[in-house]
Tab-separated table of C-alpha atoms in Angstrom:
chain	number	residue	atom	x	y	z
A	275	UNK	CA	137.949	216.532	187.857
A	276	UNK	CA	138.711	219.576	190.025
A	277	UNK	CA	142.450	219.172	189.467
A	278	UNK	CA	141.937	219.061	185.680
A	279	UNK	CA	139.758	222.163	185.540
A	280	UNK	CA	141.613	224.495	187.903
A	281	UNK	CA	144.379	225.436	185.387
A	282	UNK	CA	141.770	226.608	182.861
A	283	UNK	CA	139.101	227.875	185.276
A	284	UNK	CA	139.507	231.552	184.333
A	285	UNK	CA	139.265	230.764	180.629
A	286	UNK	CA	136.174	228.584	181.104
A	287	UNK	CA	134.497	231.251	183.244
A	288	UNK	CA	135.095	233.840	180.544
A	289	UNK	CA	133.763	231.375	177.969
A	290	UNK	CA	130.530	230.999	179.933
A	291	UNK	CA	129.816	234.742	179.827
A	292	UNK	CA	130.881	234.943	176.188
A	293	UNK	CA	128.265	232.377	175.237
A	294	UNK	CA	125.642	233.941	177.494
A	295	UNK	CA	126.086	237.038	175.355
A	296	UNK	CA	126.046	234.984	172.161
A	297	UNK	CA	122.815	233.250	173.087
A	298	UNK	CA	121.068	236.487	174.005
A	299	UNK	CA	122.310	238.595	171.090
A	300	UNK	CA	121.912	235.815	168.520
A	301	UNK	CA	118.224	235.371	169.409
A	302	UNK	CA	117.517	239.041	170.025
A	303	UNK	CA	118.478	240.189	166.525
A	304	UNK	CA	115.933	238.129	164.528
A	305	UNK	CA	113.185	238.866	167.071
A	306	UNK	CA	113.764	242.609	166.962
A	307	UNK	CA	114.296	242.523	163.197
A	308	UNK	CA	110.994	240.729	162.634
A	309	UNK	CA	109.237	243.235	164.909
A	310	UNK	CA	110.752	246.068	162.859
A	311	UNK	CA	109.371	244.538	159.658
A	312	UNK	CA	112.649	243.322	158.136
A	313	UNK	CA	112.129	240.873	155.289
A	314	UNK	CA	112.988	237.205	155.669
A	315	UNK	CA	115.688	237.714	153.044
A	316	UNK	CA	117.318	240.485	155.105
A	317	UNK	CA	117.118	238.421	158.281
A	318	UNK	CA	118.679	235.493	156.464
A	319	UNK	CA	121.483	237.742	155.231
A	320	UNK	CA	122.227	238.750	158.824
A	321	UNK	CA	123.017	235.094	159.502
A	322	UNK	CA	124.912	234.751	156.236
A	323	UNK	CA	126.985	237.805	157.123
A	324	UNK	CA	127.890	236.272	160.497
A	325	UNK	CA	128.982	233.003	158.878
A	326	UNK	CA	130.954	234.848	156.174
A	327	UNK	CA	132.751	236.912	158.795
A	328	UNK	CA	133.474	233.749	160.756
A	329	UNK	CA	135.086	232.035	157.771
A	330	UNK	CA	137.146	235.161	157.017
A	331	UNK	CA	138.165	235.285	160.665
A	332	UNK	CA	139.421	231.740	160.425
A	333	UNK	CA	141.653	232.837	157.567
A	334	UNK	CA	142.982	236.143	158.896
A	335	UNK	CA	142.473	236.360	162.675
A	336	UNK	CA	145.350	233.941	163.452
A	337	UNK	CA	147.883	236.425	162.050
A	338	UNK	CA	146.677	239.013	164.544
A	339	UNK	CA	146.782	236.485	167.396
A	340	UNK	CA	150.359	235.522	166.517
A	341	UNK	CA	151.367	239.196	166.400
A	342	UNK	CA	149.900	240.510	169.691
A	343	UNK	CA	149.429	237.371	171.805
A	344	UNK	CA	146.466	235.387	173.076
A	345	UNK	CA	145.321	237.527	176.023
A	346	UNK	CA	145.344	240.875	174.228
A	347	UNK	CA	143.777	239.358	171.100
A	348	UNK	CA	141.090	237.668	173.199
A	349	UNK	CA	140.184	240.950	174.901
A	350	UNK	CA	140.276	242.828	171.597
A	351	UNK	CA	137.990	240.384	169.829
A	352	UNK	CA	135.465	240.424	172.670
A	353	UNK	CA	135.583	244.236	172.719
A	354	UNK	CA	134.584	244.204	169.024
A	355	UNK	CA	131.711	241.808	169.757
A	356	UNK	CA	130.565	243.989	172.658
A	357	UNK	CA	130.629	247.172	170.553
A	358	UNK	CA	128.595	245.471	167.833
A	359	UNK	CA	125.988	244.301	170.359
A	360	UNK	CA	125.583	247.850	171.676
A	361	UNK	CA	125.566	249.421	168.208
A	362	UNK	CA	122.836	247.075	166.984
A	363	UNK	CA	120.696	248.216	169.914
A	364	UNK	CA	121.352	251.896	169.205
A	365	UNK	CA	121.108	251.917	165.419
A	366	UNK	CA	118.133	249.915	164.143
A	367	UNK	CA	118.771	249.348	160.450
A	368	UNK	CA	118.808	246.058	158.561
A	369	UNK	CA	121.742	246.957	156.295
A	370	UNK	CA	123.832	248.167	159.216
A	371	UNK	CA	123.059	244.955	161.087
A	372	UNK	CA	124.175	242.843	158.125
A	373	UNK	CA	127.534	244.629	158.046
A	374	UNK	CA	127.976	244.585	161.818
A	375	UNK	CA	127.264	240.871	162.113
A	376	UNK	CA	130.181	240.166	159.789
A	377	UNK	CA	132.432	241.869	162.343
A	378	UNK	CA	130.930	239.694	165.093
A	379	UNK	CA	131.572	236.535	163.089
A	380	UNK	CA	135.163	237.553	162.414
A	381	UNK	CA	135.833	238.266	166.083
A	382	UNK	CA	134.092	235.065	167.231
A	383	UNK	CA	136.396	233.016	165.013
A	384	UNK	CA	139.348	234.598	166.784
A	385	UNK	CA	137.966	233.959	170.266
A	386	UNK	CA	137.197	230.318	169.440
A	387	UNK	CA	140.707	229.690	168.153
A	388	UNK	CA	142.184	231.207	171.297
A	389	UNK	CA	139.904	229.278	173.662
A	390	UNK	CA	140.382	225.884	172.023
A	391	UNK	CA	144.133	226.226	171.466
A	392	UNK	CA	144.529	227.410	175.076
A	393	UNK	CA	142.560	224.445	176.409
A	394	UNK	CA	144.405	222.057	174.126
A	395	UNK	CA	147.771	223.101	175.531
A	396	UNK	CA	146.791	223.272	179.209
A	397	UNK	CA	145.487	219.675	179.391
A	398	UNK	CA	147.053	216.310	178.631
A	399	UNK	CA	145.589	213.210	177.042
A	400	UNK	CA	144.447	211.822	180.398
A	401	UNK	CA	142.157	214.821	181.000
A	402	UNK	CA	141.466	216.121	177.488
A	403	UNK	CA	138.109	214.373	177.126
A	404	UNK	CA	136.907	215.563	180.538
A	405	UNK	CA	137.919	219.164	179.951
A	406	UNK	CA	136.515	219.410	176.431
A	407	UNK	CA	133.248	217.760	177.460
A	408	UNK	CA	132.986	220.316	180.259
A	409	UNK	CA	133.811	223.066	177.770
A	410	UNK	CA	131.074	221.784	175.449
A	411	UNK	CA	128.594	221.877	178.310
A	412	UNK	CA	129.570	225.437	179.199
A	413	UNK	CA	129.057	226.657	175.628
A	414	UNK	CA	125.653	224.979	175.295
A	415	UNK	CA	124.317	226.030	178.679
A	416	UNK	CA	125.700	229.507	178.157
A	417	UNK	CA	123.787	229.833	174.890
A	418	UNK	CA	120.622	228.443	176.477
A	419	UNK	CA	120.918	230.753	179.473
A	420	UNK	CA	121.370	233.771	177.233
A	421	UNK	CA	118.354	232.850	175.141
A	422	UNK	CA	116.156	232.443	178.213
A	423	UNK	CA	116.999	236.009	179.255
A	424	UNK	CA	114.898	237.164	176.287
A	425	UNK	CA	111.770	236.072	178.124
A	426	UNK	CA	112.506	238.514	180.962
A	427	UNK	CA	112.864	241.652	178.876
A	428	UNK	CA	111.293	243.688	176.099
A	429	UNK	CA	112.823	243.016	172.696
A	430	UNK	CA	111.521	246.347	171.394
A	431	UNK	CA	113.870	248.372	173.611
A	432	UNK	CA	117.661	248.647	173.831
A	433	UNK	CA	117.830	247.106	177.313
A	434	UNK	CA	118.521	243.512	176.222
A	435	UNK	CA	121.215	244.698	173.815
A	436	UNK	CA	122.853	246.412	176.781
A	437	UNK	CA	122.588	243.230	178.867
A	438	UNK	CA	124.345	241.321	176.066
A	439	UNK	CA	127.082	243.963	176.117
A	440	UNK	CA	127.481	243.484	179.883
A	441	UNK	CA	127.862	239.728	179.432
A	442	UNK	CA	130.612	240.322	176.873
A	443	UNK	CA	132.437	242.788	179.136
A	444	UNK	CA	132.393	240.301	182.003
A	445	UNK	CA	133.780	237.642	179.633
A	446	UNK	CA	137.008	239.650	179.312
A	447	UNK	CA	137.719	239.906	183.041
A	448	UNK	CA	138.746	236.362	184.078
A	449	UNK	CA	141.532	235.966	181.521
A	450	UNK	CA	142.845	239.532	181.812
A	451	UNK	CA	143.031	239.228	185.609
A	452	UNK	CA	144.453	235.697	185.659
A	453	UNK	CA	148.165	235.024	186.117
A	454	UNK	CA	148.018	231.797	184.080
A	455	UNK	CA	150.618	231.525	181.335
A	456	UNK	CA	149.494	232.120	177.754
A	457	UNK	CA	149.698	229.266	175.272
A	458	UNK	CA	152.320	228.990	172.573
A	459	UNK	CA	151.785	230.789	169.243
A	460	UNK	CA	149.300	229.295	166.800
A	461	UNK	CA	150.668	227.252	163.917
A	462	UNK	CA	149.299	227.497	160.400
A	463	UNK	CA	147.528	224.486	158.938
A	464	UNK	CA	146.586	224.427	155.270
A	465	UNK	CA	143.239	222.878	154.476
A	466	UNK	CA	143.103	220.170	151.827
A	467	UNK	CA	139.611	219.448	150.506
A	468	UNK	CA	140.912	216.831	148.052
A	469	UNK	CA	142.519	214.943	150.913
A	470	UNK	CA	139.282	215.203	152.860
A	471	UNK	CA	137.187	213.799	150.010
A	472	UNK	CA	139.644	210.955	149.361
A	473	UNK	CA	139.648	210.173	153.044
A	474	UNK	CA	135.835	210.150	153.452
A	475	UNK	CA	133.333	211.232	150.794
A	476	UNK	CA	130.479	210.849	153.299
A	477	UNK	CA	132.117	213.265	155.721
A	478	UNK	CA	132.924	215.770	152.976
A	479	UNK	CA	129.410	215.890	151.497
A	480	UNK	CA	127.640	215.273	154.796
A	481	UNK	CA	129.281	218.139	156.653
A	482	UNK	CA	128.557	220.596	153.836
A	483	UNK	CA	124.871	219.607	153.815
A	484	UNK	CA	124.747	219.652	157.616
A	485	UNK	CA	126.109	223.195	157.515
A	486	UNK	CA	123.385	224.212	155.062
A	487	UNK	CA	120.636	222.725	157.248
A	488	UNK	CA	122.028	223.983	160.552
A	489	UNK	CA	122.850	227.400	159.135
A	490	UNK	CA	119.303	227.880	157.855
A	491	UNK	CA	117.728	226.509	161.033
A	492	UNK	CA	120.002	228.331	163.486
A	493	UNK	CA	119.606	231.680	161.743
A	494	UNK	CA	115.920	231.566	160.812
A	495	UNK	CA	114.164	229.456	163.458
A	496	UNK	CA	113.389	232.554	165.549
A	497	UNK	CA	112.123	234.322	162.407
A	498	UNK	CA	109.926	231.306	161.619
A	499	UNK	CA	108.511	231.266	165.155
A	500	UNK	CA	107.774	234.998	165.022
A	501	UNK	CA	106.005	234.659	161.671
A	502	UNK	CA	104.079	231.681	163.073
A	503	UNK	CA	102.715	233.916	165.818
A	504	UNK	CA	104.562	232.593	168.888
A	505	UNK	CA	105.237	235.056	171.746
A	506	UNK	CA	108.834	235.841	172.715
A	507	UNK	CA	108.848	233.486	175.727
A	508	UNK	CA	107.710	230.519	173.612
A	509	UNK	CA	110.204	231.403	170.897
A	510	UNK	CA	113.025	231.309	173.459
A	511	UNK	CA	111.708	227.958	174.704
A	512	UNK	CA	111.514	226.591	171.154
A	513	UNK	CA	115.084	227.557	170.275
A	514	UNK	CA	116.429	226.467	173.653
A	515	UNK	CA	114.704	223.078	173.411
A	516	UNK	CA	116.449	222.261	170.149
A	517	UNK	CA	119.872	223.071	171.594
A	518	UNK	CA	119.321	221.190	174.858
A	519	UNK	CA	118.001	218.157	173.004
A	520	UNK	CA	121.120	218.147	170.844
A	521	UNK	CA	123.350	218.430	173.912
A	522	UNK	CA	121.642	215.542	175.711
A	523	UNK	CA	121.681	213.338	172.600
A	524	UNK	CA	125.419	213.660	171.949
A	525	UNK	CA	126.687	210.883	174.206
A	526	UNK	CA	123.977	208.244	173.532
A	527	UNK	CA	124.218	208.521	169.762
A	528	UNK	CA	127.982	208.804	169.996
A	529	UNK	CA	128.157	205.498	171.869
A	530	UNK	CA	125.869	203.863	169.307
A	531	UNK	CA	128.093	205.112	166.498
A	532	UNK	CA	131.115	203.567	168.254
A	533	UNK	CA	129.446	200.146	168.110
A	534	UNK	CA	128.402	200.018	164.450
A	535	UNK	CA	129.063	201.470	161.000
A	536	UNK	CA	128.792	205.212	161.605
A	537	UNK	CA	127.307	205.745	158.145
A	538	UNK	CA	124.148	203.928	159.221
A	539	UNK	CA	123.957	206.145	162.309
A	540	UNK	CA	124.435	209.209	160.096
A	541	UNK	CA	121.652	207.961	157.813
A	542	UNK	CA	119.315	207.296	160.747
A	543	UNK	CA	119.967	210.714	162.294
A	544	UNK	CA	119.470	212.498	158.977
A	545	UNK	CA	116.318	210.521	158.194
A	546	UNK	CA	114.774	211.296	161.588
A	547	UNK	CA	115.607	214.979	161.302
A	548	UNK	CA	114.104	215.072	157.801
A	549	UNK	CA	110.925	213.337	159.009
A	550	UNK	CA	110.488	215.764	161.915
A	551	UNK	CA	111.009	218.737	159.583
A	552	UNK	CA	108.523	217.403	157.043
A	553	UNK	CA	105.915	216.885	159.771
A	554	UNK	CA	106.295	220.505	160.875
A	555	UNK	CA	105.862	221.645	157.278
A	556	UNK	CA	102.847	219.434	156.554
A	557	UNK	CA	100.985	219.618	159.868
A	558	UNK	CA	101.733	223.231	160.853
A	559	UNK	CA	101.084	222.204	164.456
A	560	UNK	CA	100.320	224.237	167.541
A	561	UNK	CA	102.978	225.325	170.000
A	562	UNK	CA	103.154	222.143	172.100
A	563	UNK	CA	103.421	219.732	169.166
A	564	UNK	CA	105.753	222.128	167.360
A	565	UNK	CA	108.152	222.214	170.304
A	566	UNK	CA	108.013	218.403	170.514
A	567	UNK	CA	108.920	218.022	166.842
A	568	UNK	CA	111.684	220.609	167.147
A	569	UNK	CA	113.091	218.675	170.118
A	570	UNK	CA	113.252	215.548	167.928
A	571	UNK	CA	114.824	217.594	165.157
A	572	UNK	CA	117.415	219.162	167.465
A	573	UNK	CA	118.284	215.833	169.081
A	574	UNK	CA	119.191	214.348	165.704
A	575	UNK	CA	120.357	217.251	163.520
A	576	UNK	CA	122.751	218.588	166.177
A	577	UNK	CA	124.528	215.237	166.514
A	578	UNK	CA	125.266	214.854	162.809
A	579	UNK	CA	128.443	216.947	162.785
A	580	UNK	CA	130.316	215.131	165.592
A	581	UNK	CA	129.319	211.680	164.307
A	582	UNK	CA	130.356	212.639	160.777
A	583	UNK	CA	133.653	214.080	162.037
A	584	UNK	CA	134.296	210.869	163.965
A	585	UNK	CA	133.658	208.884	160.791
A	586	UNK	CA	136.199	211.003	158.910
A	587	UNK	CA	138.818	210.482	161.630
A	588	UNK	CA	138.223	206.715	161.529
A	589	UNK	CA	139.826	206.674	158.081
A	590	UNK	CA	142.467	209.354	158.704
A	591	UNK	CA	146.133	208.881	159.573
A	592	UNK	CA	147.172	210.520	162.884
A	593	UNK	CA	149.324	213.079	161.086
A	594	UNK	CA	146.274	214.158	159.047
A	595	UNK	CA	143.867	214.704	161.967
A	596	UNK	CA	144.305	218.476	162.065
A	597	UNK	CA	143.989	218.803	158.275
A	598	UNK	CA	140.843	216.680	158.283
A	599	UNK	CA	139.312	218.720	161.099
A	600	UNK	CA	140.220	221.979	159.330
A	601	UNK	CA	138.627	220.848	156.081
A	602	UNK	CA	135.451	219.697	157.805
A	603	UNK	CA	135.079	222.957	159.676
A	604	UNK	CA	135.721	224.966	156.521
A	605	UNK	CA	133.027	223.041	154.617
A	606	UNK	CA	130.635	223.432	157.538
A	607	UNK	CA	131.266	227.179	157.474
A	608	UNK	CA	130.576	227.343	153.743
A	609	UNK	CA	127.340	225.441	154.327
A	610	UNK	CA	126.222	227.898	156.980
A	611	UNK	CA	126.726	230.705	154.480
A	612	UNK	CA	124.579	228.941	151.881
A	613	UNK	CA	121.778	227.889	154.260
A	614	UNK	CA	120.400	231.260	155.399
A	615	UNK	CA	121.173	232.859	152.024
A	616	UNK	CA	118.783	230.381	150.396
A	617	UNK	CA	116.414	230.081	153.360
A	618	UNK	CA	115.481	233.742	153.647
A	619	UNK	CA	114.199	234.187	150.069
A	620	UNK	CA	112.461	230.790	150.147
A	621	UNK	CA	110.593	231.769	153.320
A	622	UNK	CA	109.672	235.120	151.780
A	623	UNK	CA	108.286	233.386	148.702
A	624	UNK	CA	106.552	230.362	150.242
A	625	UNK	CA	105.915	231.284	153.869
A	626	UNK	CA	107.724	230.623	157.165
A	627	UNK	CA	107.115	226.861	157.184
A	628	UNK	CA	109.216	226.542	154.019
A	629	UNK	CA	112.259	226.724	156.316
A	630	UNK	CA	111.655	223.082	157.186
A	631	UNK	CA	111.570	222.033	153.537
A	632	UNK	CA	115.138	223.321	153.147
A	633	UNK	CA	116.373	221.426	156.194
A	634	UNK	CA	114.433	218.294	155.203
A	635	UNK	CA	115.936	218.249	151.697
A	636	UNK	CA	119.468	218.654	153.044
A	637	UNK	CA	118.994	215.783	155.486
A	638	UNK	CA	117.388	213.548	152.885
A	639	UNK	CA	120.442	214.023	150.664
A	640	UNK	CA	122.692	213.084	153.607
A	641	UNK	CA	120.570	209.966	154.179
A	642	UNK	CA	120.778	208.877	150.542
A	643	UNK	CA	124.509	209.510	150.177
A	644	UNK	CA	125.427	207.798	153.440
A	645	UNK	CA	123.507	204.653	152.444
A	646	UNK	CA	125.061	204.696	148.968
A	647	UNK	CA	128.608	204.958	150.324
A	648	UNK	CA	127.931	202.240	152.898
A	649	UNK	CA	127.427	199.844	149.970
A	650	UNK	CA	130.593	200.969	148.174
A	651	UNK	CA	133.149	200.959	150.984
A	652	UNK	CA	133.554	198.640	153.985
A	653	UNK	CA	133.542	200.172	157.484
A	654	UNK	CA	136.674	200.638	159.569
A	655	UNK	CA	137.241	197.709	161.990
A	656	UNK	CA	136.113	198.517	165.537
A	657	UNK	CA	139.622	198.223	166.980
A	658	UNK	CA	140.982	200.904	164.620
A	659	UNK	CA	138.332	203.578	165.238
A	660	UNK	CA	138.697	206.926	166.933
A	661	UNK	CA	136.461	207.305	169.986
A	662	UNK	CA	133.496	209.642	169.595
A	663	UNK	CA	133.817	213.055	171.290
A	664	UNK	CA	130.843	215.321	171.831
A	665	UNK	CA	131.284	218.882	170.615
A	666	UNK	CA	129.208	222.065	170.363
A	667	UNK	CA	127.292	222.645	167.186
A	668	UNK	CA	128.841	224.885	164.883
A	669	UNK	CA	129.146	227.895	162.808
A	670	UNK	CA	125.770	229.442	163.369
A	671	UNK	CA	125.022	232.694	165.158
A	672	UNK	CA	123.974	230.570	168.138
A	673	UNK	CA	127.270	228.755	168.595
A	674	UNK	CA	130.621	228.550	166.904
A	675	UNK	CA	133.342	226.438	165.438
A	676	UNK	CA	136.746	227.099	163.965
A	677	UNK	CA	136.810	226.892	160.176
A	678	UNK	CA	140.195	227.050	158.581
A	679	UNK	CA	142.471	225.958	161.361
A	680	UNK	CA	145.420	227.753	162.842
A	681	UNK	CA	145.999	225.769	166.007
A	682	UNK	CA	148.374	224.974	168.798
A	683	UNK	CA	148.633	221.188	168.582
A	684	UNK	CA	148.947	219.352	171.897
A	685	UNK	CA	152.499	218.428	172.885
A	686	UNK	CA	151.663	214.731	172.734
A	687	UNK	CA	150.595	215.116	169.116
A	688	UNK	CA	153.763	217.019	168.175
A	689	UNK	CA	156.007	214.412	169.770
A	690	UNK	CA	154.143	211.549	168.130
A	691	UNK	CA	154.161	213.247	164.721
A	692	UNK	CA	157.885	213.966	164.961
A	693	UNK	CA	158.637	210.298	165.583
A	694	UNK	CA	156.219	208.927	162.994
A	695	UNK	CA	157.622	208.334	159.518
A	696	UNK	CA	155.279	209.346	156.688
A	697	UNK	CA	153.354	206.355	155.414
A	698	UNK	CA	152.692	205.625	151.788
A	699	UNK	CA	149.272	207.196	151.224
A	700	UNK	CA	148.407	205.168	148.179
A	701	UNK	CA	149.202	201.878	149.923
A	702	UNK	CA	147.130	202.900	152.956
A	703	UNK	CA	144.170	203.848	150.771
A	704	UNK	CA	144.276	200.385	149.200
A	705	UNK	CA	144.521	198.771	152.618
A	706	UNK	CA	141.530	200.784	153.884
A	707	UNK	CA	139.452	199.623	150.939
């Protein structure tokens, strides 16, 4: 373990502080915005702006990375994020925040590409799972740690914005001071949504709907809790509980999905998340019961993306893995744009608890479609499946994912792809049923 992590220690240390800043700033904005009287629509647009910037960053940031190199691009992107965090604490205006969050999303896309491509190149297949699981843990615990800082400060002052800026500045130091070699230049990968849908309709539709639900929840849960009358400390606990529950549930549900048709696991996860959301909406419970239901929701909703991605890769050819991943991440990003854009006005019109109707409807549609497709297409045989890999939840202001991929593929993948002759796609589709 130690031998595997030492080559990427500086990068992982910088990642920890990056996500400490993300967790703090991502929760601080809706809390301060609600205290300033911003409408639910405006607060939803702050999340939409972040997701839109993230998707644009996935499209255009790689060109900058290829031009100036990984280390300088990494420092530049984090500098942008730091400046935005400080500016949002200095200039309190909802329209300015919407514009500034787009810059944060753009820069976060760049940092995520650099981190994941760097890790991908510095490890081999024997240690890839260990390193990426450790990376996932760092991102989740970094976000949680940053969110918990909210309980120790006053959201109505600029102090916590300054603390977020400090976290971001520290995130730059390990990689800029390290003598580790930079990874090779990123390589462009064109997304192919038609290929993705032919490969797995459940993954295509499911990831889009998951993005809608997670985008609405991740952006507006703090707004909901504020409108419901929870104090800042309980709001931080509520948001943190959902993330931690999702982190702890990754491996158990992943193992279950490896042993059966993943579409039934997807349906069960979506159904449980929908039920928990509906209970919050109908019961409007007190803080303790609310946190319990949100824990159930987080433990199921936050596992949907990795299980769905694993299902898509079950049907994919090895040479299509990167395209499939790129398409899934792009659809997830689009979903996270739609979610808060719809969620904010719905909450303004029908009250804060209406947030859970949006998430429940999205998950119910996933449930129905997964069960329908399970009757139309046989599952992949166990021996031919890709192993489940836990991963951080995505494209919300709380955590991130790539979107349209420009990546540095691992050397093992390049060598294997170079030797593999292209298979007849039509014949393979028939063989897969």
